[in-house]
Tab-separated table of C-alpha atoms in Angstrom:
chain	number	residue	atom	x	y	z
A	1	UNK	CA	-13.722	-6.082	-36.144
A	2	UNK	CA	-11.129	-7.516	-35.142
A	3	UNK	CA	-7.501	-6.361	-36.006
A	4	UNK	CA	-5.532	-9.493	-34.873
A	5	UNK	CA	-4.517	-11.677	-37.791
A	6	UNK	CA	-5.836	-15.355	-37.941
A	7	UNK	CA	-1.840	-15.784	-38.963
A	8	UNK	CA	1.458	-14.417	-39.606
A	9	UNK	CA	4.276	-14.687	-41.958
A	10	UNK	CA	7.502	-13.306	-41.716
A	11	UNK	CA	8.603	-12.735	-45.379
A	12	UNK	CA	11.657	-10.583	-44.262
A	13	UNK	CA	14.829	-11.331	-45.824
A	14	UNK	CA	13.238	-12.665	-48.974
A	15	UNK	CA	12.992	-11.294	-52.416
A	16	UNK	CA	11.034	-11.621	-55.198
A	17	UNK	CA	9.426	-14.177	-55.920
A	18	UNK	CA	9.461	-15.507	-52.444
A	19	UNK	CA	6.940	-13.674	-50.419
A	20	UNK	CA	4.476	-13.980	-52.970
A	21	UNK	CA	4.734	-17.995	-53.219
A	22	UNK	CA	4.895	-18.345	-49.222
A	23	UNK	CA	1.274	-15.644	-48.924
A	24	UNK	CA	-0.159	-17.807	-51.434
A	25	UNK	CA	0.692	-21.276	-49.617
A	26	UNK	CA	-0.271	-19.801	-45.987
A	27	UNK	CA	-3.303	-18.318	-47.548
A	28	UNK	CA	-3.816	-21.901	-48.894
A	29	UNK	CA	-3.943	-23.051	-45.188
A	30	UNK	CA	-6.685	-20.410	-43.838
A	31	UNK	CA	-10.445	-20.369	-44.171
A	32	UNK	CA	-12.355	-18.192	-45.831
A	33	UNK	CA	-12.548	-14.755	-44.371
A	34	UNK	CA	-9.408	-15.525	-42.268
A	35	UNK	CA	-6.069	-12.941	-42.189
A	36	UNK	CA	-2.826	-13.042	-43.049
A	37	UNK	CA	-0.443	-10.700	-41.677
A	38	UNK	CA	2.386	-10.189	-43.797
A	39	UNK	CA	6.032	-8.675	-43.023
A	40	UNK	CA	8.468	-8.560	-45.879
A	41	UNK	CA	12.365	-6.201	-46.666
A	42	UNK	CA	11.079	-6.708	-50.475
A	43	UNK	CA	10.523	-3.044	-51.916
A	44	UNK	CA	8.525	-4.901	-54.907
A	45	UNK	CA	6.792	-6.535	-52.745
A	46	UNK	CA	4.538	-3.518	-52.466
A	47	UNK	CA	2.763	-3.721	-55.942
A	48	UNK	CA	3.440	-7.650	-55.802
A	49	UNK	CA	0.936	-7.784	-52.983
A	50	UNK	CA	-1.512	-5.361	-54.632
A	51	UNK	CA	-1.357	-7.558	-57.975
A	52	UNK	CA	-1.786	-10.781	-56.151
A	53	UNK	CA	-4.820	-9.661	-54.008
A	54	UNK	CA	-6.194	-8.474	-57.518
A	55	UNK	CA	-5.853	-12.026	-59.406
A	56	UNK	CA	-6.652	-13.985	-56.974
A	57	UNK	CA	-9.956	-12.000	-55.482
A	58	UNK	CA	-8.047	-11.533	-52.129
A	59	UNK	CA	-8.787	-9.055	-49.930
A	60	UNK	CA	-6.010	-6.636	-49.408
A	61	UNK	CA	-7.037	-4.828	-45.763
A	62	UNK	CA	-3.942	-3.065	-45.390
A	63	UNK	CA	-0.194	-2.459	-46.248
A	64	UNK	CA	2.323	0.004	-45.156
A	65	UNK	CA	5.795	0.973	-45.229
A	66	UNK	CA	8.599	1.550	-41.953
A	67	UNK	CA	12.081	2.288	-41.759
A	68	UNK	CA	12.227	-1.167	-45.298
A	69	UNK	CA	9.853	-2.924	-43.910
A	70	UNK	CA	6.178	-3.425	-45.458
A	71	UNK	CA	3.851	-4.755	-43.281
A	72	UNK	CA	-0.152	-6.526	-44.789
A	73	UNK	CA	-3.173	-7.696	-43.945
A	74	UNK	CA	-4.660	-9.633	-46.419
A	75	UNK	CA	-8.394	-11.752	-45.847
A	76	UNK	CA	-8.344	-14.540	-47.624
A	77	UNK	CA	-11.853	-14.605	-50.103
């Protein structure tokens, strides 16, 4: 399986709910099975992305935090 995301989204500097809204919009343009890599700085994005994926049925492939930045990879269902 490839580790390269189909598309990337830079949501750094955005506060809730903008990272989720931009993620939703970016996923809408992807095909089923494509992946979106999201980078955010909003600490609330950790819980928000988990909840968003659970609600929408998309797969949260990975999430990580490093020095105030949060990285997510989401696979569109």
